[in-house]
Short mmCIF file of C-alpha atoms and ligand atoms in Angstrom, two decimals:
data_model
loop_
_atom_site.label_atom_id
_atom_site.label_comp_id
_atom_site.label_asym_id
_atom_site.label_seq_id
_atom_site.Cartn_x
_atom_site.Cartn_y
_atom_site.Cartn_z
CA MET P 1 22.69 -25.62 3.33
CA HIS P 2 20.29 -22.68 2.47
CA GLN P 3 18.28 -22.68 -0.88
CA VAL P 4 21.01 -19.91 -3.01
CA ARG P 5 19.59 -18.27 -6.66
CA PRO P 6 21.25 -19.84 -9.56
CA LYS P 7 24.09 -18.14 -10.92
CA GLU P 8 23.16 -17.08 -14.04
CA THR P 9 20.57 -14.71 -12.22
CA MET P 10 23.13 -12.69 -10.85
CA PRO P 11 24.49 -9.76 -14.00
CA GLY P 12 26.12 -7.19 -13.86
CA ALA P 13 23.48 -4.69 -14.33
CA SER P 14 19.85 -4.38 -13.40
CA LEU P 15 17.18 -2.72 -15.99
CA ALA P 16 14.57 -0.35 -14.61
CA ALA P 17 11.55 2.18 -15.52
CA VAL P 18 12.97 5.38 -14.25
CA ALA P 19 10.60 8.26 -13.67
CA MET P 20 12.67 11.00 -15.32
CA LYS P 21 10.53 14.31 -14.57
CA PRO P 22 6.47 14.38 -14.11
CA ARG P 23 5.04 12.10 -16.84
CA LEU P 24 8.22 10.61 -18.36
CA THR P 25 9.36 7.46 -17.38
CA GLU P 26 12.54 5.68 -19.23
CA LEU P 27 13.87 2.54 -19.02
CA ARG P 28 17.33 2.64 -17.75
CA GLU P 29 20.18 -0.39 -17.11
CA PHE P 30 22.39 0.88 -13.68
CA PRO P 31 25.16 -1.59 -12.49
CA ILE P 32 25.03 -4.13 -9.30
CA PRO P 33 26.29 -2.30 -6.68
CA ASP P 34 29.20 -4.10 -4.37
CA ILE P 35 27.18 -5.14 -1.18
CA PRO P 36 27.85 -3.36 2.36
CA PRO P 37 28.31 -6.60 5.12
CA ASP P 38 25.23 -4.80 6.74
CA ALA P 39 23.09 -4.29 3.22
CA GLY P 40 21.57 -6.82 0.42
CA LEU P 41 20.55 -7.12 -2.97
CA LEU P 42 16.84 -8.04 -3.30
CA ARG P 43 15.94 -9.78 -7.55
CA VAL P 44 12.70 -8.06 -7.19
CA VAL P 45 9.58 -10.38 -8.46
CA ALA P 46 6.98 -8.16 -8.19
CA THR P 47 5.91 -4.59 -7.56
CA GLY P 48 2.34 -3.19 -6.66
CA ILE P 49 1.79 -0.58 -8.24
CA CYS P 50 0.66 2.08 -5.53
CA GLY P 51 -2.04 5.11 -5.57
CA SER P 52 0.48 7.36 -4.40
CA ASP P 53 3.25 6.48 -7.00
CA TRP P 54 0.67 8.65 -9.39
CA PRO P 55 1.31 12.35 -7.56
CA MET P 56 4.92 11.12 -7.15
CA TYR P 57 4.66 10.50 -11.58
CA LEU P 58 3.60 14.30 -11.67
CA SER P 59 6.25 15.70 -8.96
CA GLU P 60 9.63 17.38 -10.63
CA ARG P 61 11.57 16.48 -7.09
CA PRO P 62 13.35 15.82 -5.92
CA GLY P 63 14.37 14.68 -8.96
CA PRO P 64 14.82 11.14 -11.40
CA ARG P 65 13.92 8.16 -9.49
CA ILE P 66 12.96 4.34 -9.54
CA LEU P 67 8.83 4.34 -8.68
CA GLY P 68 7.51 1.38 -7.42
CA HIS P 69 7.61 0.61 -3.18
CA GLU P 70 5.31 -2.42 -2.73
CA MET P 71 8.51 -4.81 -3.72
CA VAL P 72 8.36 -8.69 -3.38
CA GLY P 73 11.07 -10.95 -4.54
CA TYR P 74 14.37 -13.47 -3.07
CA VAL P 75 17.09 -12.43 -1.36
CA GLU P 76 19.67 -12.41 -3.93
CA LYS P 77 22.60 -11.28 -1.63
CA ILE P 78 23.19 -10.39 1.45
CA GLY P 79 26.20 -9.31 3.94
CA ASP P 80 27.42 -11.22 6.97
CA THR P 81 26.36 -8.02 8.93
CA ALA P 82 22.90 -8.35 7.72
CA ARG P 83 22.28 -12.23 7.82
CA GLU P 84 23.33 -11.86 11.23
CA ARG P 85 20.44 -8.78 12.14
CA TRP P 86 17.48 -9.77 9.51
CA GLY P 87 16.73 -13.02 9.85
CA VAL P 88 16.23 -13.59 6.46
CA LYS P 89 19.23 -15.62 4.02
CA GLU P 90 19.77 -15.92 0.44
CA GLY P 91 16.98 -17.81 -1.75
CA ASP P 92 14.35 -16.15 0.96
CA PHE P 93 10.83 -14.97 -0.33
CA VAL P 94 10.04 -11.58 1.26
CA ALA P 95 8.01 -8.46 0.95
CA LEU P 96 9.26 -5.29 1.72
CA GLU P 97 8.04 -2.08 3.61
CA GLU P 98 8.36 0.86 2.19
CA TYR P 99 9.74 2.54 5.39
CA LEU P 100 13.45 2.57 6.41
CA PRO P 101 13.22 3.66 9.58
CA CYS P 102 16.22 5.01 11.52
CA GLY P 103 15.63 2.02 14.78
CA HIS P 104 16.87 4.07 17.29
CA CYS P 105 14.74 6.90 17.91
CA GLU P 106 11.92 6.91 20.56
CA SER P 107 9.38 5.58 17.85
CA CYS P 108 11.44 2.95 16.61
CA ARG P 109 11.68 1.54 20.04
CA THR P 110 7.82 1.79 20.95
CA GLY P 111 7.16 -0.40 18.11
CA GLU P 112 5.55 2.64 16.18
CA TYR P 113 8.47 3.11 13.31
CA ARG P 114 5.64 4.63 10.96
CA ALA P 115 5.79 8.33 13.35
CA CYS P 116 10.47 7.90 13.31
CA LEU P 117 11.21 11.10 11.22
CA GLY P 118 13.29 8.54 9.18
CA THR P 119 10.24 7.23 7.13
CA ASP P 120 8.77 11.05 6.32
CA ARG P 121 9.73 11.19 2.53
CA ARG P 122 8.74 15.07 2.88
CA LEU P 123 11.74 15.36 4.82
CA PRO P 124 14.66 16.33 2.76
CA GLY P 125 18.22 13.44 3.15
CA THR P 126 14.86 11.10 3.72
CA VAL P 127 16.09 7.63 2.48
CA ARG P 128 12.89 5.31 1.31
CA TYR P 129 11.54 2.76 -1.26
CA GLY P 130 9.90 4.37 -4.48
CA SER P 131 10.89 7.75 -3.58
CA THR P 132 14.86 8.40 -3.60
CA PRO P 133 16.57 9.62 -6.38
CA ILE P 134 18.89 7.93 -8.23
CA SER P 135 21.54 10.51 -7.35
CA LYS P 136 21.58 9.28 -4.31
CA PRO P 137 23.58 6.03 -4.54
CA PRO P 138 23.46 2.94 -5.40
CA SER P 139 20.73 4.14 -7.08
CA LEU P 140 18.94 1.10 -6.76
CA TRP P 141 15.75 3.04 -4.12
CA GLY P 142 12.91 1.79 -6.40
CA GLY P 143 10.74 -1.83 -7.12
CA TYR P 144 10.45 -0.84 -10.91
CA SER P 145 13.60 -2.83 -11.46
CA GLN P 146 15.12 -6.08 -11.85
CA TYR P 147 17.24 -5.36 -8.79
CA LEU P 148 16.38 -3.39 -5.57
CA TYR P 149 19.44 -2.17 -3.05
CA LEU P 150 18.79 -3.33 0.50
CA HIS P 151 19.27 -0.87 3.15
CA PRO P 152 20.80 -1.85 6.08
CA ASN P 153 17.04 -0.60 7.66
CA SER P 154 15.12 -2.78 5.69
CA ILE P 155 11.46 -4.22 6.96
CA PHE P 156 11.17 -7.76 6.06
CA HIS P 157 8.15 -9.68 5.94
CA HIS P 158 8.39 -13.63 4.93
CA VAL P 159 5.57 -15.14 2.09
CA PRO P 160 4.58 -18.36 2.29
CA PRO P 161 6.61 -19.55 -1.05
CA ALA P 162 3.36 -21.13 -2.46
CA MET P 163 1.36 -17.47 -2.70
CA PRO P 164 1.82 -16.27 -6.00
CA ALA P 165 3.81 -12.86 -6.91
CA HIS P 166 1.32 -10.46 -8.14
CA ILE P 167 -1.04 -11.79 -4.95
CA ALA P 168 1.98 -10.86 -2.42
CA ALA P 169 2.34 -7.39 -3.66
CA MET P 170 -1.41 -7.00 -1.63
CA ALA P 171 0.56 -7.54 1.50
CA LEU P 172 0.50 -3.54 1.67
CA PRO P 173 -2.08 -1.95 0.78
CA ILE P 174 -4.09 -5.25 2.97
CA GLY P 175 -1.57 -4.43 5.62
CA ASN P 176 -3.15 -0.68 5.48
CA GLY P 177 -6.79 -2.05 5.46
CA PHE P 178 -5.30 -4.28 9.00
CA GLN P 179 -4.00 -1.56 9.84
CA TRP P 180 -6.90 0.99 9.66
CA VAL P 181 -9.83 -1.22 10.46
CA TYR P 182 -8.48 -3.68 12.88
CA LEU P 183 -5.85 -1.77 15.53
CA ASP P 184 -6.77 1.37 14.39
CA GLY P 185 -10.73 1.15 14.26
CA GLY P 186 -11.05 -1.51 16.49
CA ALA P 187 -13.44 -3.52 13.68
CA GLY P 188 -14.73 -7.27 15.65
CA PRO P 189 -17.46 -8.85 15.74
CA GLY P 190 -21.21 -6.79 15.87
CA LYS P 191 -19.50 -4.01 14.35
CA THR P 192 -20.83 -2.13 10.95
CA ILE P 193 -18.10 -0.64 9.07
CA LEU P 194 -18.39 1.10 6.15
CA ILE P 195 -15.42 1.81 3.61
CA GLN P 196 -15.66 4.92 1.25
CA GLY P 197 -13.65 4.37 -2.48
CA PRO P 198 -13.70 0.48 -3.49
CA GLY P 199 -10.06 1.61 -4.17
CA GLN P 200 -6.78 -1.09 -3.26
CA GLN P 201 -6.66 0.64 0.26
CA GLY P 202 -10.46 -0.05 0.95
CA LEU P 203 -10.75 -3.20 -0.54
CA GLY P 204 -7.81 -4.34 2.07
CA CYS P 205 -10.40 -2.28 4.19
CA VAL P 206 -13.32 -5.15 3.74
CA ILE P 207 -10.49 -7.92 3.84
CA ALA P 208 -10.05 -6.73 7.06
CA ALA P 209 -13.25 -6.48 8.34
CA LYS P 210 -14.29 -9.57 6.90
CA ALA P 211 -11.43 -10.79 8.72
CA SER P 212 -12.27 -9.41 12.24
CA GLY P 213 -15.45 -11.09 12.15
CA ALA P 214 -17.29 -7.54 11.79
CA ASP P 215 -21.05 -7.39 10.89
CA THR P 216 -21.75 -5.51 8.04
CA ILE P 217 -20.11 -4.09 5.63
CA ILE P 218 -20.95 -1.56 3.50
CA VAL P 219 -18.90 0.20 0.50
CA THR P 220 -19.57 3.35 -1.34
CA GLY P 221 -18.24 4.29 -4.45
CA LEU P 222 -19.45 5.98 -7.96
CA ARG P 223 -20.90 4.17 -10.78
CA SER P 224 -17.84 4.12 -12.20
CA ASP P 225 -16.31 1.67 -9.71
CA GLU P 226 -18.86 -0.73 -10.70
CA GLY P 227 -16.55 -3.69 -11.56
CA ARG P 228 -14.71 -2.60 -8.03
CA LEU P 229 -17.56 -2.29 -6.32
CA ALA P 230 -18.07 -6.20 -7.08
CA VAL P 231 -14.86 -7.41 -6.63
CA ALA P 232 -16.09 -5.98 -2.67
CA ARG P 233 -19.01 -7.56 -2.25
CA ALA P 234 -16.36 -10.87 -3.84
CA LEU P 235 -14.41 -10.05 -1.18
CA GLY P 236 -17.01 -10.11 1.67
CA ALA P 237 -18.94 -6.63 1.75
CA ASP P 238 -22.95 -7.12 2.43
CA HIS P 239 -23.77 -4.11 0.59
CA THR P 240 -22.43 -2.11 -1.87
CA ILE P 241 -23.46 1.68 -2.75
CA MET P 242 -23.28 3.68 -5.64
CA ALA P 243 -23.08 7.33 -4.38
CA ASP P 244 -23.48 9.38 -7.07
CA GLU P 245 -27.03 7.56 -7.68
CA GLU P 246 -28.67 6.24 -4.53
CA ASN P 247 -29.13 8.07 -1.08
CA VAL P 248 -26.03 6.89 0.99
CA THR P 249 -27.52 7.87 4.62
CA GLU P 250 -31.09 6.20 3.58
CA VAL P 251 -29.87 3.22 2.09
CA VAL P 252 -27.08 3.00 5.60
CA ALA P 253 -29.99 3.73 7.84
CA ARG P 254 -32.10 0.88 5.85
CA VAL P 255 -29.53 -1.84 6.23
CA THR P 256 -28.84 -1.38 9.94
CA SER P 257 -31.79 -0.25 11.06
CA GLY P 258 -31.02 3.00 11.85
CA ARG P 259 -28.01 2.19 14.13
CA MET P 260 -25.81 3.30 11.71
CA ALA P 261 -22.23 3.35 11.58
CA ASP P 262 -19.79 2.19 14.12
CA ILE P 263 -16.62 3.03 11.69
CA VAL P 264 -15.76 4.98 8.56
CA ILE P 265 -13.05 4.81 6.73
CA GLU P 266 -12.50 7.79 4.06
CA SER P 267 -10.07 6.99 1.54
CA SER P 268 -12.08 8.00 -1.51
CA GLY P 269 -10.18 10.95 -1.59
CA ALA P 270 -13.81 12.62 -2.86
CA GLY P 271 -13.50 15.91 -1.82
CA PRO P 272 -13.87 18.04 1.50
CA ASN P 273 -17.29 17.96 1.35
CA ILE P 274 -16.96 13.91 2.17
CA ILE P 275 -16.40 14.90 5.85
CA ASN P 276 -19.86 15.98 6.94
CA SER P 277 -21.25 13.83 4.71
CA SER P 278 -19.03 10.68 6.62
CA LEU P 279 -19.91 12.40 9.96
CA ALA P 280 -23.68 11.67 8.74
CA LEU P 281 -23.34 8.19 8.66
CA LEU P 282 -21.58 7.11 11.87
CA GLY P 283 -24.26 6.38 14.76
CA ARG P 284 -23.06 7.24 18.37
CA ARG P 285 -19.80 7.31 19.78
CA GLY P 286 -18.63 5.91 16.07
CA ALA P 287 -15.33 6.60 14.89
CA LEU P 288 -14.12 8.80 11.63
CA LEU P 289 -10.81 7.72 10.40
CA ILE P 290 -9.72 9.81 7.54
CA ALA P 291 -7.29 7.61 5.25
CA SER P 292 -7.32 9.90 2.17
CA ARG P 293 -6.67 13.70 1.74
CA VAL P 294 -8.96 15.84 1.47
CA GLY P 295 -7.96 18.67 0.22
CA GLY P 296 -8.51 21.38 1.47
CA PRO P 297 -10.47 23.39 4.56
CA VAL P 298 -14.39 21.18 5.24
CA PRO P 299 -17.24 23.45 4.60
CA ASN P 300 -19.23 23.84 7.44
CA PHE P 301 -17.35 21.52 9.40
CA ASP P 302 -19.76 20.08 11.98
CA VAL P 303 -18.52 20.11 15.31
CA ASP P 304 -21.38 20.37 16.51
CA ARG P 305 -22.57 16.69 16.03
CA ILE P 306 -19.36 15.13 17.10
CA LEU P 307 -19.83 17.03 20.33
CA ALA P 308 -23.76 15.81 19.75
CA PHE P 309 -22.72 12.35 19.20
CA ARG P 310 -19.76 11.58 20.88
CA LEU P 311 -17.67 11.29 16.98
CA SER P 312 -14.19 10.48 17.35
CA LEU P 313 -11.92 11.11 14.41
CA ARG P 314 -9.21 9.81 13.78
CA ALA P 315 -5.83 10.56 10.95
CA LEU P 316 -4.12 7.10 9.76
CA ARG P 317 -1.67 6.57 7.89
CA GLY P 318 0.02 3.54 6.51
CA HIS P 319 0.66 -0.13 8.38
CA SER P 320 2.71 -1.45 11.49
CA TYR P 321 4.23 -4.37 10.98
CA GLN P 322 1.84 -6.58 12.69
CA ALA P 323 -0.56 -5.44 10.22
CA VAL P 324 0.88 -6.60 7.34
CA GLU P 325 1.59 -9.49 8.79
CA LEU P 326 -2.16 -10.39 9.78
CA ALA P 327 -2.33 -9.36 6.00
CA LEU P 328 -0.05 -12.05 4.79
CA ARG P 329 -2.06 -14.51 6.77
CA ALA P 330 -5.55 -13.66 5.59
CA MET P 331 -3.66 -13.86 2.00
CA ALA P 332 -2.29 -17.16 2.94
CA SER P 333 -5.88 -18.17 4.41
CA GLY P 334 -7.39 -19.20 1.05
CA ALA P 335 -10.42 -17.47 2.07
CA PHE P 336 -10.18 -14.16 -0.15
CA PRO P 337 -10.76 -14.37 -4.12
CA LEU P 338 -7.64 -12.54 -4.10
CA ASP P 339 -7.26 -13.00 -7.77
CA ARG P 340 -10.61 -10.61 -8.53
CA MET P 341 -8.59 -7.55 -7.16
CA SER P 342 -5.64 -7.98 -9.45
CA SER P 343 -6.05 -6.30 -12.54
CA HIS P 344 -3.45 -5.88 -14.45
CA VAL P 345 0.29 -7.93 -14.34
CA ILE P 346 2.79 -6.12 -16.93
CA GLY P 347 6.09 -5.89 -17.73
CA LEU P 348 8.97 -2.83 -17.62
CA HIS P 349 7.78 -1.28 -20.67
CA ASP P 350 4.33 -0.67 -19.73
CA VAL P 351 5.06 1.54 -16.39
CA ASP P 352 4.76 4.39 -17.57
CA ALA P 353 1.28 3.56 -19.13
CA ALA P 354 0.24 1.39 -16.05
CA LEU P 355 1.17 4.93 -13.81
CA ARG P 356 -1.55 7.07 -16.39
CA MET P 357 -4.21 4.48 -16.35
CA VAL P 358 -3.97 4.04 -12.25
CA GLY P 359 -4.12 7.90 -11.90
CA GLY P 360 -7.56 7.64 -13.91
CA GLU P 361 -5.87 9.25 -17.67
CA SER P 362 -7.00 6.18 -19.34
CA GLU P 363 -9.88 4.27 -20.91
CA GLU P 364 -9.53 1.42 -19.01
CA ARG P 365 -10.12 0.53 -15.31
CA SER P 366 -7.27 -0.38 -12.65
CA ILE P 367 -7.99 -2.48 -9.22
CA HIS P 368 -4.58 -3.54 -8.04
CA VAL P 369 -1.80 -3.30 -11.02
CA THR P 370 1.75 -5.35 -10.29
CA VAL P 371 4.89 -4.25 -11.89
CA GLU P 372 6.67 -8.03 -13.16
CA PRO P 373 10.33 -6.45 -13.98
CA TRP P 374 11.29 -9.98 -15.52
CA LYS P 375 8.36 -10.26 -17.67
CA ASN P 376 8.76 -8.91 -21.89
ZN1 ZN S 1 2.14 2.31 -0.90
ZN1 ZN S 2 13.43 6.04 13.26
#
């Protein structure tokens, strides 16, 4: 017999924080939908707030929606067909990905479902957790809600039962770190990894770089990132640099004895000029991996340097299944003080204020914020 959650936790409605229009979040109740044989229902325990929630919070389109796409919870209900297909059962503690790939296109069939058009939320009609409007039945598409509708194409990861939910809710940002630094960047022994920006994704990169056995891990930020840079050091960064007070190139040259970095990850979103300054931090045959929007054309883009140093440039996007599995394993290892990354755990009532904090509109600074929808 498998574990089944107590019946009294199964109400007829789910409370959710709905992004109604730009800068307005309201609490609303939604009926628990009937579950078809190929779908299910998740009792959400924790959902991490992602940096990408901020632009969605500010956006008029596609209409009211429940944000939140980094969910962890218990499988509450599951249809018979889904039980056969998913490899999960009622009561399982799982982390979900935001993607709902189609499952049958070339990208899906080759394991690269991030490239499936079904995962691209800019395309009209795409269904994806945390960005699909409530007008699309059964409305429960986001993690800032007590219950989430489990679409037939959901991607599950088993979470070790002992892992606290607010830690498990970091599986996707840390998964991004493993994807970018290790799977895409090839981090490993002997390598120097430089991470621009100590946000949750940047810190995920620190964890992945450390787990990969990289020699030297350097993280840049600003004076105002002091707290985040301290967390980066606790997670394994060897050097942190405040780019508004120190000469980054000089420090990197000093700590690498002039060899410079093998990999630079741009996750700061500091604007177009960061591209040339990142190229200047790379040693021969180094790679610049771009994870955040640059926000416009790069002035005096230094192609000659790319040629002279035989550098490569690569665009990053999200995570593969393997990356999230690697993240969960590293997270369960006990090797990383992940509690230092969790700056806030809040309830549904505080979602609006928390989104503004993540967007930088508050005095308070956050690193990783978790929404626990059953918390008062
Ligand atoms: Zn995200
Ligand atoms: Zn597909």
